[in-house]
CSV table of C-alpha atoms and ligand atoms in Angstrom, one decimal:
chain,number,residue,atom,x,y,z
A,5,UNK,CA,-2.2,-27.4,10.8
A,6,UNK,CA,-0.4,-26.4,13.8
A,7,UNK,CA,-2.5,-23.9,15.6
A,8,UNK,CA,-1.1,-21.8,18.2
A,9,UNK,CA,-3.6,-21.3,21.4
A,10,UNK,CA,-1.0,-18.0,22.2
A,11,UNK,CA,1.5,-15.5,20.4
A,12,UNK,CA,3.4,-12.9,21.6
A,13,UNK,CA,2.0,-11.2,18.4
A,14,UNK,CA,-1.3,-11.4,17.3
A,15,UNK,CA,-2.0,-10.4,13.6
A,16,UNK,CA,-5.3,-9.0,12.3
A,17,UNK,CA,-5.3,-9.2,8.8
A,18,UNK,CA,-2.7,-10.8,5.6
A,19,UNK,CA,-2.9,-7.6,3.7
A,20,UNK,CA,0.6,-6.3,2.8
A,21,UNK,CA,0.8,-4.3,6.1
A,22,UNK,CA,-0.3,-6.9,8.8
A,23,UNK,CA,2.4,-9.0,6.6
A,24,UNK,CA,4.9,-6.7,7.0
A,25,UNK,CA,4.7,-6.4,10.7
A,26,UNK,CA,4.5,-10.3,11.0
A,27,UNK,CA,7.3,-11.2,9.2
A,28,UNK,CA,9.6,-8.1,11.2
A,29,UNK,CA,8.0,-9.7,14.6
A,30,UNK,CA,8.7,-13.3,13.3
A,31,UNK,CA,12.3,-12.2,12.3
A,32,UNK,CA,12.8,-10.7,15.4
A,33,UNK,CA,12.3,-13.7,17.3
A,34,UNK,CA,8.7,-13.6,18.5
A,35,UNK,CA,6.2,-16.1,17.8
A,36,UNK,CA,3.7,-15.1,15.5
A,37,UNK,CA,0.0,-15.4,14.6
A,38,UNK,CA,-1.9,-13.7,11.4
A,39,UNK,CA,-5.3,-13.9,11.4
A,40,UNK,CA,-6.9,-13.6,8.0
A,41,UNK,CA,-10.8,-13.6,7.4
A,42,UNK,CA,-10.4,-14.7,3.6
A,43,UNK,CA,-6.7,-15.2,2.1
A,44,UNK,CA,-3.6,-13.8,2.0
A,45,UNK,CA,-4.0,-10.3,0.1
A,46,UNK,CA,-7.7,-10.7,-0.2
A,47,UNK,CA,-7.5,-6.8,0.4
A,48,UNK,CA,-6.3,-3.4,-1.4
A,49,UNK,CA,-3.4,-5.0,-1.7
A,50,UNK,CA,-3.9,-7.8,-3.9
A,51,UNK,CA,-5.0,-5.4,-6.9
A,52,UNK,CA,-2.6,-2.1,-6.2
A,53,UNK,CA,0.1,-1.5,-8.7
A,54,UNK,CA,3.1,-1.7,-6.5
A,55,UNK,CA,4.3,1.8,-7.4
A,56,UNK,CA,6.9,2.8,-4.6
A,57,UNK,CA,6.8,6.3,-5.4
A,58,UNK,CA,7.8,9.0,-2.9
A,59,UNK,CA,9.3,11.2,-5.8
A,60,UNK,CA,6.1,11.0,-8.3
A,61,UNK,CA,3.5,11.5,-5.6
A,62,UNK,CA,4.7,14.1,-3.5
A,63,UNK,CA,2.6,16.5,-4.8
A,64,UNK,CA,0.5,18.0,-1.7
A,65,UNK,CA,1.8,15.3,0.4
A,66,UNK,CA,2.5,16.0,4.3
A,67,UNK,CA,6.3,16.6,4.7
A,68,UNK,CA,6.5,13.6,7.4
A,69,UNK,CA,4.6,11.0,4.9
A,70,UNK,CA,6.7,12.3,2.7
A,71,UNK,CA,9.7,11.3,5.1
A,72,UNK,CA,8.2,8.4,5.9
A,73,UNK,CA,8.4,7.1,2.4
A,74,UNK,CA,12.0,8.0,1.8
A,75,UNK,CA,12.8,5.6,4.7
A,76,UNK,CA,10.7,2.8,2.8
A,77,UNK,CA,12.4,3.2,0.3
A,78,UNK,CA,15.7,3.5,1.9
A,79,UNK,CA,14.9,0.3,3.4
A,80,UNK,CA,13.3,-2.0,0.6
A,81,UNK,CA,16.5,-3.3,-1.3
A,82,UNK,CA,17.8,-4.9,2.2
A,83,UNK,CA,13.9,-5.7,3.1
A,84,UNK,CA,13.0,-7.4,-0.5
A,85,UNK,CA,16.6,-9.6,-0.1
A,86,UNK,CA,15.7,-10.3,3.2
A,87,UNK,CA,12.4,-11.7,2.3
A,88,UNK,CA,13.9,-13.6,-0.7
A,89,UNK,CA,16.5,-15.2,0.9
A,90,UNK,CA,13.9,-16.6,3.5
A,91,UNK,CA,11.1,-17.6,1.1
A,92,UNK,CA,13.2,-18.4,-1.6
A,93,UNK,CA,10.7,-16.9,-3.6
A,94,UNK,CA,11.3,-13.8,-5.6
A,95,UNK,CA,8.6,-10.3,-4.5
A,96,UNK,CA,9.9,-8.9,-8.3
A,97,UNK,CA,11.0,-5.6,-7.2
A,98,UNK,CA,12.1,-3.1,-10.4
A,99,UNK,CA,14.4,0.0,-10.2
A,100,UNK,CA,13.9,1.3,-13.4
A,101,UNK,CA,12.1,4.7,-12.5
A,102,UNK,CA,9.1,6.6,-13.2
A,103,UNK,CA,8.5,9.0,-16.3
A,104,UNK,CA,6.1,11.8,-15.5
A,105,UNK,CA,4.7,12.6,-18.9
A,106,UNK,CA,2.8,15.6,-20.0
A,107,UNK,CA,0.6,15.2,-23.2
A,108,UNK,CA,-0.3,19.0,-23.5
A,109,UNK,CA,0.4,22.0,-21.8
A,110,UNK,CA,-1.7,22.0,-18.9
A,111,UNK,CA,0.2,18.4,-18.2
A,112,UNK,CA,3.2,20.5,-18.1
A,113,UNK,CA,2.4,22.9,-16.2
A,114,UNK,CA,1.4,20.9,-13.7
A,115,UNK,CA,4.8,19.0,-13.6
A,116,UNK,CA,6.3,22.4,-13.5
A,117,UNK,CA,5.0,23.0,-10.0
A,118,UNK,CA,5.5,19.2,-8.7
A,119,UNK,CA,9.1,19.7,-10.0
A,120,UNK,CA,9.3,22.5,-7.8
A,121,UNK,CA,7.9,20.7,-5.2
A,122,UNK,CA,9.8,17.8,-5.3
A,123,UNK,CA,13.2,19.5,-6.1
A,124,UNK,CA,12.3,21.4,-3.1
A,125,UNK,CA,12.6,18.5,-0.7
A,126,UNK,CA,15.4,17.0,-2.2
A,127,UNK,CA,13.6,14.2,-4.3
A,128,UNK,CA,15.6,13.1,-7.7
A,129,UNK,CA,13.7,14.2,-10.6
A,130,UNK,CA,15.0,15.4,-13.8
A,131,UNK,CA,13.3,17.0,-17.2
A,132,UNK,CA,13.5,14.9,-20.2
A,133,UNK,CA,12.2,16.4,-23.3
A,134,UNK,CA,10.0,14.7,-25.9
A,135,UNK,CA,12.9,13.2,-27.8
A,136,UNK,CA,14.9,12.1,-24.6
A,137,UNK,CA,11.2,10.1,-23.8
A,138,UNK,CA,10.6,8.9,-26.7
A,139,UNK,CA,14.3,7.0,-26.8
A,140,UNK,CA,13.5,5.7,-23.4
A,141,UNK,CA,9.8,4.5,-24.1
A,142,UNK,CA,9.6,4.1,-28.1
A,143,UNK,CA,6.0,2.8,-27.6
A,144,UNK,CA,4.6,5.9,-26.3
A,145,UNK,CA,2.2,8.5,-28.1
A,146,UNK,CA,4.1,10.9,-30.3
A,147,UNK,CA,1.7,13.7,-29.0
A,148,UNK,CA,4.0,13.4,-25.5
A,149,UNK,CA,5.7,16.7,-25.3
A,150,UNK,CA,8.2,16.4,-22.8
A,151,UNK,CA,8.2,15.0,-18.9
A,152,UNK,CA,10.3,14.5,-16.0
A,153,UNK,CA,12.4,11.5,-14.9
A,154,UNK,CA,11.9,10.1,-11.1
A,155,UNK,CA,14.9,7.9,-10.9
A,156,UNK,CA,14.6,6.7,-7.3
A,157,UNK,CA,11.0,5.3,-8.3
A,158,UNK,CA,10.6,1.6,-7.6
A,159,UNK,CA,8.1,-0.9,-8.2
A,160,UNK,CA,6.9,-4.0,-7.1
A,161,UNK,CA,4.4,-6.9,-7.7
A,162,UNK,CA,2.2,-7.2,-4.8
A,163,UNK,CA,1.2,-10.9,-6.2
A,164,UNK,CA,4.5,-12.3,-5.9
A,165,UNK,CA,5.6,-10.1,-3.0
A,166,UNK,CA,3.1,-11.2,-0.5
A,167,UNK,CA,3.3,-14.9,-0.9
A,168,UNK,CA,7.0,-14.5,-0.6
A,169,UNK,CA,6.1,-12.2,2.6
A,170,UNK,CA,4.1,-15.3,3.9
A,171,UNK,CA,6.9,-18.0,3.1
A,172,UNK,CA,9.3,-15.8,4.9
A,173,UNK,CA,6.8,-15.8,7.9
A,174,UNK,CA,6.2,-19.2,8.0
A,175,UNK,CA,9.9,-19.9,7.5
A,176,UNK,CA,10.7,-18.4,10.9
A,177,UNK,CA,8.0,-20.1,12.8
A,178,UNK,CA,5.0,-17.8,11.9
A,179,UNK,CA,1.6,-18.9,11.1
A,180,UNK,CA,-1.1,-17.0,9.0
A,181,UNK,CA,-4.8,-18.9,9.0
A,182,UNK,CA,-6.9,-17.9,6.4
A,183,UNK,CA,-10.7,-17.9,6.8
A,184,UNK,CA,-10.3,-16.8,10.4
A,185,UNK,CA,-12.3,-13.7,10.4
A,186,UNK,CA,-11.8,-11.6,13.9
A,187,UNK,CA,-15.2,-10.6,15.9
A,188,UNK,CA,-13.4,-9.0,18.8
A,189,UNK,CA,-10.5,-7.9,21.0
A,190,UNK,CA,-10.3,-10.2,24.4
A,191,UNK,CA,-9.9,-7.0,27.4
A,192,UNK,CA,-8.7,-8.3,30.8
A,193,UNK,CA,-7.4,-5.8,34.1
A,194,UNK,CA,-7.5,-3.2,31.2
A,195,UNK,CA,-5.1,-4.5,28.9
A,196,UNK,CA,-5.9,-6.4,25.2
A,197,UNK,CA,-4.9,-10.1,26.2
A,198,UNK,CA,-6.7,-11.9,23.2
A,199,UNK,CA,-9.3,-11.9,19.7
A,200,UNK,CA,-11.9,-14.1,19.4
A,201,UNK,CA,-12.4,-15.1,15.9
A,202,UNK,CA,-14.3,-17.9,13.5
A,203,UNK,CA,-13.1,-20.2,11.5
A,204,UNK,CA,-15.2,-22.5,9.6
A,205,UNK,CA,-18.2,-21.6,11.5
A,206,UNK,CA,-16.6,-22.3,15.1
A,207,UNK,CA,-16.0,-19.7,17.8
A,208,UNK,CA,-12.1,-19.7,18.6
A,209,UNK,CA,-10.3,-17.6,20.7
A,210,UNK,CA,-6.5,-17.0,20.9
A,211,UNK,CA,-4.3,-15.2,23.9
A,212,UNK,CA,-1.3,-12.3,22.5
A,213,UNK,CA,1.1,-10.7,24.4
A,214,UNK,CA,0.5,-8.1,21.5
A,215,UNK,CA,-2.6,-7.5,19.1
A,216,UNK,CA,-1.9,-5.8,16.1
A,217,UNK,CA,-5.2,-4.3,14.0
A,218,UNK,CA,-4.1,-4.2,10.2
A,219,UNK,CA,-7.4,-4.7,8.9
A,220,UNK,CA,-7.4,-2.0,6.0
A,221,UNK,CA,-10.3,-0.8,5.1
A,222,UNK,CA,-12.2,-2.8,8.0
A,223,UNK,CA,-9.9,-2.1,11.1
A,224,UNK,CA,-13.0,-0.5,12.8
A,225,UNK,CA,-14.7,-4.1,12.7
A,226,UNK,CA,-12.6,-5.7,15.7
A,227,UNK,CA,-11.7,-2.7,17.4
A,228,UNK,CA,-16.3,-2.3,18.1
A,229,UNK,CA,-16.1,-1.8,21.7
A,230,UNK,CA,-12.7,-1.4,22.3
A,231,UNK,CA,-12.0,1.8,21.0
A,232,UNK,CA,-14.4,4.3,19.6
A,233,UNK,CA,-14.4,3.8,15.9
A,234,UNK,CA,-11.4,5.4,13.7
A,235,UNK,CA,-12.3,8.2,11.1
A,236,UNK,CA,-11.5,6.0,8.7
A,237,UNK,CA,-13.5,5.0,4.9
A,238,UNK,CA,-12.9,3.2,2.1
A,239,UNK,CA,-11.5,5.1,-1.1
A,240,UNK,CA,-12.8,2.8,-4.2
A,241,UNK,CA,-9.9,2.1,-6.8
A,242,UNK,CA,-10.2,0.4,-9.9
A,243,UNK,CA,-7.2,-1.1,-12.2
A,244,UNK,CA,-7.3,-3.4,-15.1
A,245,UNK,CA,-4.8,-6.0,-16.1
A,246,UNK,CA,-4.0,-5.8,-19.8
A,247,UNK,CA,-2.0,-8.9,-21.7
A,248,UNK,CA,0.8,-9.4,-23.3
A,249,UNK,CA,1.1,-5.6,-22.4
A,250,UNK,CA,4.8,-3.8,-24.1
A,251,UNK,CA,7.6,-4.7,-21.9
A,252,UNK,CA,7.8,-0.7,-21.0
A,253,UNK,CA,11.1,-0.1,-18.6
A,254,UNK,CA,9.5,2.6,-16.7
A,255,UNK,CA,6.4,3.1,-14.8
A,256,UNK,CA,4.4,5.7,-17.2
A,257,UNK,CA,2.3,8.3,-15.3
A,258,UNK,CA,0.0,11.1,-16.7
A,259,UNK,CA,-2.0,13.0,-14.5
A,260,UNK,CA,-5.1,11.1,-15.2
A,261,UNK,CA,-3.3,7.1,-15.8
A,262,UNK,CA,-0.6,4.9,-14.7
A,263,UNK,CA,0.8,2.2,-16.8
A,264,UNK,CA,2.8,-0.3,-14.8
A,265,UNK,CA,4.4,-3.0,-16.8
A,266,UNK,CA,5.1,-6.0,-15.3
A,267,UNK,CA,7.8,-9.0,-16.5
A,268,UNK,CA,5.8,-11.5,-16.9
A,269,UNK,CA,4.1,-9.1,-20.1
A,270,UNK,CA,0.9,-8.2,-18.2
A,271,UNK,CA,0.2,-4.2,-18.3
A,272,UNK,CA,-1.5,-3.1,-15.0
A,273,UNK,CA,-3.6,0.6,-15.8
A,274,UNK,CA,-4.4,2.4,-13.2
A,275,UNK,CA,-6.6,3.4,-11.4
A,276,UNK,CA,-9.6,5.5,-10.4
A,277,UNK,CA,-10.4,7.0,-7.0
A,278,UNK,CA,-13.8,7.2,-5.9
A,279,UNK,CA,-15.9,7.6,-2.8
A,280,UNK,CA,-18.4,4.7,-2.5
A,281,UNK,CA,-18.0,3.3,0.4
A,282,UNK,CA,-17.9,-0.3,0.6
A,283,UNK,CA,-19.4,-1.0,-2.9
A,284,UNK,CA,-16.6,-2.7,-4.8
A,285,UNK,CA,-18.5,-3.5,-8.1
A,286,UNK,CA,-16.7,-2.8,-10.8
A,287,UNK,CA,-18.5,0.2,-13.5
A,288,UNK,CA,-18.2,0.6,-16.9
A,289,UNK,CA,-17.9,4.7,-16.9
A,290,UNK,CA,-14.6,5.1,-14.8
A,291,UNK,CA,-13.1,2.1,-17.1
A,292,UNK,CA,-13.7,3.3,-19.7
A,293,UNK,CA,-12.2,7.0,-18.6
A,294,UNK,CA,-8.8,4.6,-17.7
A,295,UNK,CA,-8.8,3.1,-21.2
A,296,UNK,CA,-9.2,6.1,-23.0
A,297,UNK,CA,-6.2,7.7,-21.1
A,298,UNK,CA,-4.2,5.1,-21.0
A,299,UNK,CA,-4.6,4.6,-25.2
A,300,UNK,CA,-4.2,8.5,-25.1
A,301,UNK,CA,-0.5,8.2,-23.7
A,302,UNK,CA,0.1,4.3,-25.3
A,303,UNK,CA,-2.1,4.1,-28.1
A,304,UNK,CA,-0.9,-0.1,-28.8
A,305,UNK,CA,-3.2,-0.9,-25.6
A,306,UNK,CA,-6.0,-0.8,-28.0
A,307,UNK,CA,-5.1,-4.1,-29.4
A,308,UNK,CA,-4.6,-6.1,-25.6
A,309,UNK,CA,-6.6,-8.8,-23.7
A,310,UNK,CA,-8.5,-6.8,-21.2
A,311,UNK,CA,-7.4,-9.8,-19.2
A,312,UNK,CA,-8.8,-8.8,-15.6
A,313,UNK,CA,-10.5,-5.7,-13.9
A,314,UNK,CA,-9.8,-5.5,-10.2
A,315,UNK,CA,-11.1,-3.7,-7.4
A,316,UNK,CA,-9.6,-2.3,-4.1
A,317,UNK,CA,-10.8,-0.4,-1.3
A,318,UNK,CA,-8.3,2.0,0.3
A,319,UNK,CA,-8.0,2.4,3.8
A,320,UNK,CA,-8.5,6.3,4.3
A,321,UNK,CA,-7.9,8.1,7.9
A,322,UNK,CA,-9.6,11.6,7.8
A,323,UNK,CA,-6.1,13.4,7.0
A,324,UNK,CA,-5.0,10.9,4.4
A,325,UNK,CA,-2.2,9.6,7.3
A,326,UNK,CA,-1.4,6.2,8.5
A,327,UNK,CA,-1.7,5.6,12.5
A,328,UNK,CA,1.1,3.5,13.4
A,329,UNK,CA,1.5,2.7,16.8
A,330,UNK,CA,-0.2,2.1,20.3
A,331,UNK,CA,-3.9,2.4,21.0
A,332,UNK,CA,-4.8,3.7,24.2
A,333,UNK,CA,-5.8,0.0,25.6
A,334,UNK,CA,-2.3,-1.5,26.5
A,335,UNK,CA,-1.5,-4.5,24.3
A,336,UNK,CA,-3.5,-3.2,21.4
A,337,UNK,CA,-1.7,-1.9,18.6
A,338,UNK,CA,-2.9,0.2,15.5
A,339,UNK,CA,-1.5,-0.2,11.6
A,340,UNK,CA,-4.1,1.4,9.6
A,341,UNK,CA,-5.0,4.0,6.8
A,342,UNK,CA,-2.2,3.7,4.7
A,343,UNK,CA,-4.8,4.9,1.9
A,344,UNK,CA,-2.5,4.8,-1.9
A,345,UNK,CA,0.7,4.2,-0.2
A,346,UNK,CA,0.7,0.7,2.0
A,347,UNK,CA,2.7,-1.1,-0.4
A,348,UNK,CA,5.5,1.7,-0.1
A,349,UNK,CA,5.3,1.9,3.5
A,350,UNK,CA,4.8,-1.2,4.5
A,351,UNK,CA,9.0,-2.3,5.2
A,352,UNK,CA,9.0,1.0,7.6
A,353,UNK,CA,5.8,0.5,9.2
A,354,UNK,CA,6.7,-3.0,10.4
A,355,UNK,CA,10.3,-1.6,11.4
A,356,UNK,CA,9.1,1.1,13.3
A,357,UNK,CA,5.9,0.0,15.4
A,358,UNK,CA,8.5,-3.4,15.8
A,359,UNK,CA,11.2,-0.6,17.3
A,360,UNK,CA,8.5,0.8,19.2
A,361,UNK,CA,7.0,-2.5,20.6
A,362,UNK,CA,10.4,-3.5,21.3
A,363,UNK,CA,11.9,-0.5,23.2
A,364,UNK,CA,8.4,1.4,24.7
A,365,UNK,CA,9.3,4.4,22.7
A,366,UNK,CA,8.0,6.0,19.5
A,367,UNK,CA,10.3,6.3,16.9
A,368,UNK,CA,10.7,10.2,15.9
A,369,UNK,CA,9.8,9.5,12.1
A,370,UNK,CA,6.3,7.9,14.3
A,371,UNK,CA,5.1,10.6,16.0
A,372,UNK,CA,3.2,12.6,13.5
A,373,UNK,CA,1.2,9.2,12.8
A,374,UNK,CA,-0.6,8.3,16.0
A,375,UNK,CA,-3.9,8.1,17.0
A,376,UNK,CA,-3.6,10.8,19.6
A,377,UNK,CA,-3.7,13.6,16.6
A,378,UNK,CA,-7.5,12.7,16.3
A,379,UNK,CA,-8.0,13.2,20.5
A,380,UNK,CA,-6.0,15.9,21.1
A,381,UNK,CA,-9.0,18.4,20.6
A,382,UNK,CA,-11.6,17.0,22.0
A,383,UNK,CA,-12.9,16.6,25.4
A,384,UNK,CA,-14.1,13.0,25.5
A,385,UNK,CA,-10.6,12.0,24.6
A,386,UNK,CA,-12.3,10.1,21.5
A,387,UNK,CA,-11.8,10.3,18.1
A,388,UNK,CA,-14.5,12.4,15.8
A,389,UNK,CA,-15.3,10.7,12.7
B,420,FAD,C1,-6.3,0.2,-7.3
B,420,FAD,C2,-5.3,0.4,-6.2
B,420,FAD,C3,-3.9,0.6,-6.5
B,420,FAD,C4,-3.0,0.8,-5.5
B,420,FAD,N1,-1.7,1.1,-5.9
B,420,FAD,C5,-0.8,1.3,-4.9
B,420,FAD,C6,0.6,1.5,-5.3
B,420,FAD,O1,0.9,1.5,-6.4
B,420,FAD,N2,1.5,1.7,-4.3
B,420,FAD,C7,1.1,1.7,-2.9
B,420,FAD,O2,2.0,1.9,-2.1
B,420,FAD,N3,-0.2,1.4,-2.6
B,420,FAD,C8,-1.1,1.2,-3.5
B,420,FAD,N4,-2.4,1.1,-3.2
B,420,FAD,C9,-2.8,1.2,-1.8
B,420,FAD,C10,-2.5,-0.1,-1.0
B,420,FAD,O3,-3.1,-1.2,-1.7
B,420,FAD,C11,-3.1,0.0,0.4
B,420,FAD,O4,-2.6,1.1,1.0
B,420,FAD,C12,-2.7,-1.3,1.2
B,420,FAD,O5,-3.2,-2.4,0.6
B,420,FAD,C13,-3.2,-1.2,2.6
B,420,FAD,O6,-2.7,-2.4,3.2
B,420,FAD,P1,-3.5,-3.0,4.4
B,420,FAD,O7,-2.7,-4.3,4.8
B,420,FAD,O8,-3.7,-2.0,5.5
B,420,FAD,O9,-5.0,-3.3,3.9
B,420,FAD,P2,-5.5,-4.4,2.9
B,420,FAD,O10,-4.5,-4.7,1.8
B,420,FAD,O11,-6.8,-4.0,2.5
B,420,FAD,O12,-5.6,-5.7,3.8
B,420,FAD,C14,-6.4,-5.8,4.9
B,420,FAD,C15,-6.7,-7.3,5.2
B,420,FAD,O13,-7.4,-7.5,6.4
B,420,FAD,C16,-8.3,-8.5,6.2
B,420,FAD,N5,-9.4,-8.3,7.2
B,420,FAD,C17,-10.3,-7.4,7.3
B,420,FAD,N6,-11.1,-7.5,8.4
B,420,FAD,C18,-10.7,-8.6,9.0
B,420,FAD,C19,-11.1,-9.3,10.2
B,420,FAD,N7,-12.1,-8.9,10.9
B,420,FAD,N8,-10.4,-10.5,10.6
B,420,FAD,C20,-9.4,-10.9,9.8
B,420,FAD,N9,-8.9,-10.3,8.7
B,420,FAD,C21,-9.6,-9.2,8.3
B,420,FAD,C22,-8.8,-8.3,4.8
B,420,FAD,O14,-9.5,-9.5,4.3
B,420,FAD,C23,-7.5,-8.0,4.1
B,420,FAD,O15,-6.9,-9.2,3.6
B,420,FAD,C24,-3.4,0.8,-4.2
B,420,FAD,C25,-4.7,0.5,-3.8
B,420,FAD,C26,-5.6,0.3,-4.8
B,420,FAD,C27,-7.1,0.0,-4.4
């Protein structure tokens, strides 16, 4: 193992998003540390679905996430062949679209207003009625009664896409150690110059010209006495793996299940949301509420292997946002509380706080998602939980 002792970027965290902004900084030129306490996608990440979505989850969204995740999108076809081409590895990214379903009238009239929404802001959805759906997805329940169409929907497998991500890192010079679990941000004449971290039971310490928190869930841990602490939590989700699952060419969605099929035949069913804090046991009551919709909208999953249920904790910031961008120690950067959506945001997160490192401006797209929107009412100039 080659381990650096400096880097002008210093990683906390393999999760899809501290990828991301590695492999941008690595392709970039700069040299490149991840620090991960477990392995790579030990987080959220390694369960979530891979829906990139911006069409089927605009509903309530904030305009400028909403922005935000048409620029993903806009940007994963070059990202994903990018990533490819330096790995050699394929992430398995799908363009096949999303079908909204509704399975009674209350379904549909809840389509009815995100179609309006959607429609509103220019996203590409279309009605299909039962007939047109049932051509598309023979599989599903008969009792669908009609649903709309999100052709710009995308998916991806986070299980193939973040070991690619890491080949693509390493392949330009990057390192990622696993097991290296950060304790603390290294201060010195007011800037962030360093993290101390252990790995195998030693004390290490390692000097960056840049330190990027992408810690998920956790990114409060190293930032103790640096920064007061983020109003961030965990948002519980749990997703079960289904196999051989029905080589379905759309992602399915109701309003209470997602069915993402993936090409290797496994069936991923998602997922709940709950507020548990860190408890990530898995419970029988909210799997079986998935199952039962999921078999309500494709009643063949009755006969699959319930091969695995996973659990994820989603990084949550009080007003659902990401902060992307510069803390106020210099040298200490911020990529946290993507919440559902860091798979579909990771390719503009990286490319953006990567602009902004680069030129010492915040991209426009940026500036609704920094940290100074907690701060800006208060008189301590801290954030209030
Ligand atoms: C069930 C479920 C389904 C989802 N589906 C989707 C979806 O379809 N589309 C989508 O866009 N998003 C989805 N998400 C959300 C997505 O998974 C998260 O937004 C994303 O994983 C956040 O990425 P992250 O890198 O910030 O955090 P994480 O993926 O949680 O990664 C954080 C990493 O930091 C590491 N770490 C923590 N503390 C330290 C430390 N002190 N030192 C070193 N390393 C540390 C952790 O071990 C972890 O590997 C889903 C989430 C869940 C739970």
């Amino acid at each position: 193992m080659n381990e650096m002792d400096r880097a002008d970027v210093v990683v906390i965290g393999a999760g899809v998003v501290g990828l991301a902004i590695a492999y941008e900084a690595a392709r970039r030129g700069h040299s490149v540390l991840v620090l991960e306490r477990d392995r790579i996608g030990a987080g959220a990440a390694g369960v979530a679905a891979g829906m990139l979505a911006p069409a089927s989850e605009a509903d309530c969204e904030d305009p400028a996430l909403i922005s935000l995740a048409l620029e993903s999108c806009r940007l994963y076809p070059g990202w994903v062949a990018s990533i490819e081409a330096d790995s050699g590895m394929r992430c398995r990214y799908r363009t096949e679209g999303s079908l909204l379903v509704a399975l009674h009238h209350d379904h549909l009239e809840e389509l009815e207003r995100l179609a309006a929404f959607q429609q509103g802001r220019g996203l590409d959805v279309r009605w299909l009625t039962a007939a047109a759906i049932q051509a598309r997805e023979p599989g599903l329940s008969p009792r669908v009664i009609g649903g709309l169409f999100a052709e710009g929907d995308r998916q991806i497998d986070p299980r193939f896409y973040m070991p690619a991500m890491a080949a693509a890192i390493r392949a330009h010079g990057g390192e990622i150690l696993a097991g290296a679990s950060v304790t603390s941000i290294v201060q010195s004449a007011g800037r962030a110059t360093g993290v101390c971290f252990t790995l195998a039971g030693d004390d290490r310490e390692v000097r960056g010209t840049v330190i990027v928190v992408a810690a998920g869930a956790w990114s409060n841990g190293p930032l103790a006495g640096v920064l007061p602490p983020l109003p961030l939590r965990p948002v519980k989700g749990q997703i079960l793996r289904l196999r051989p699952g029905p080589p379905l060419r759309h992602v399915i969605r109701t309003a209470d299940v997602y069915l993402v099929s993936r090409e290797d035949g496994e069936l991923v069913v998602g997922a709940t949301s709950e507020e548990r804090g860190f408890d990530s046991r898995p419970t029988a009551g909210p799997v079986m509420d998935l199952l039962r919709e999921a078999w309500r909208v494709l009643p063949l999953i009755y006969e699959l292997e319930l091969a695995e249920l996973g659990v994820g904790l989603r990084p949550a910031l009080r007003d659902g946002l990401p902060i992307i961008g510069p803390s106020p120690l210099d040298g200490l950067w911020l990529a946290a509380g993507h919440y559902r959506h860091g798979i579909m945001l990771a390719p503009v997160t990286a490319r953006l706080l990567l602009d902004a490192m680069d030129s010492g401006d915040i991209p426009p797209l940026l500036a609704p998602f920094q940290l100074d929107r907690f701060t800006q009412n208060t008189t301590q100039g801290v954030p209030v939980p």
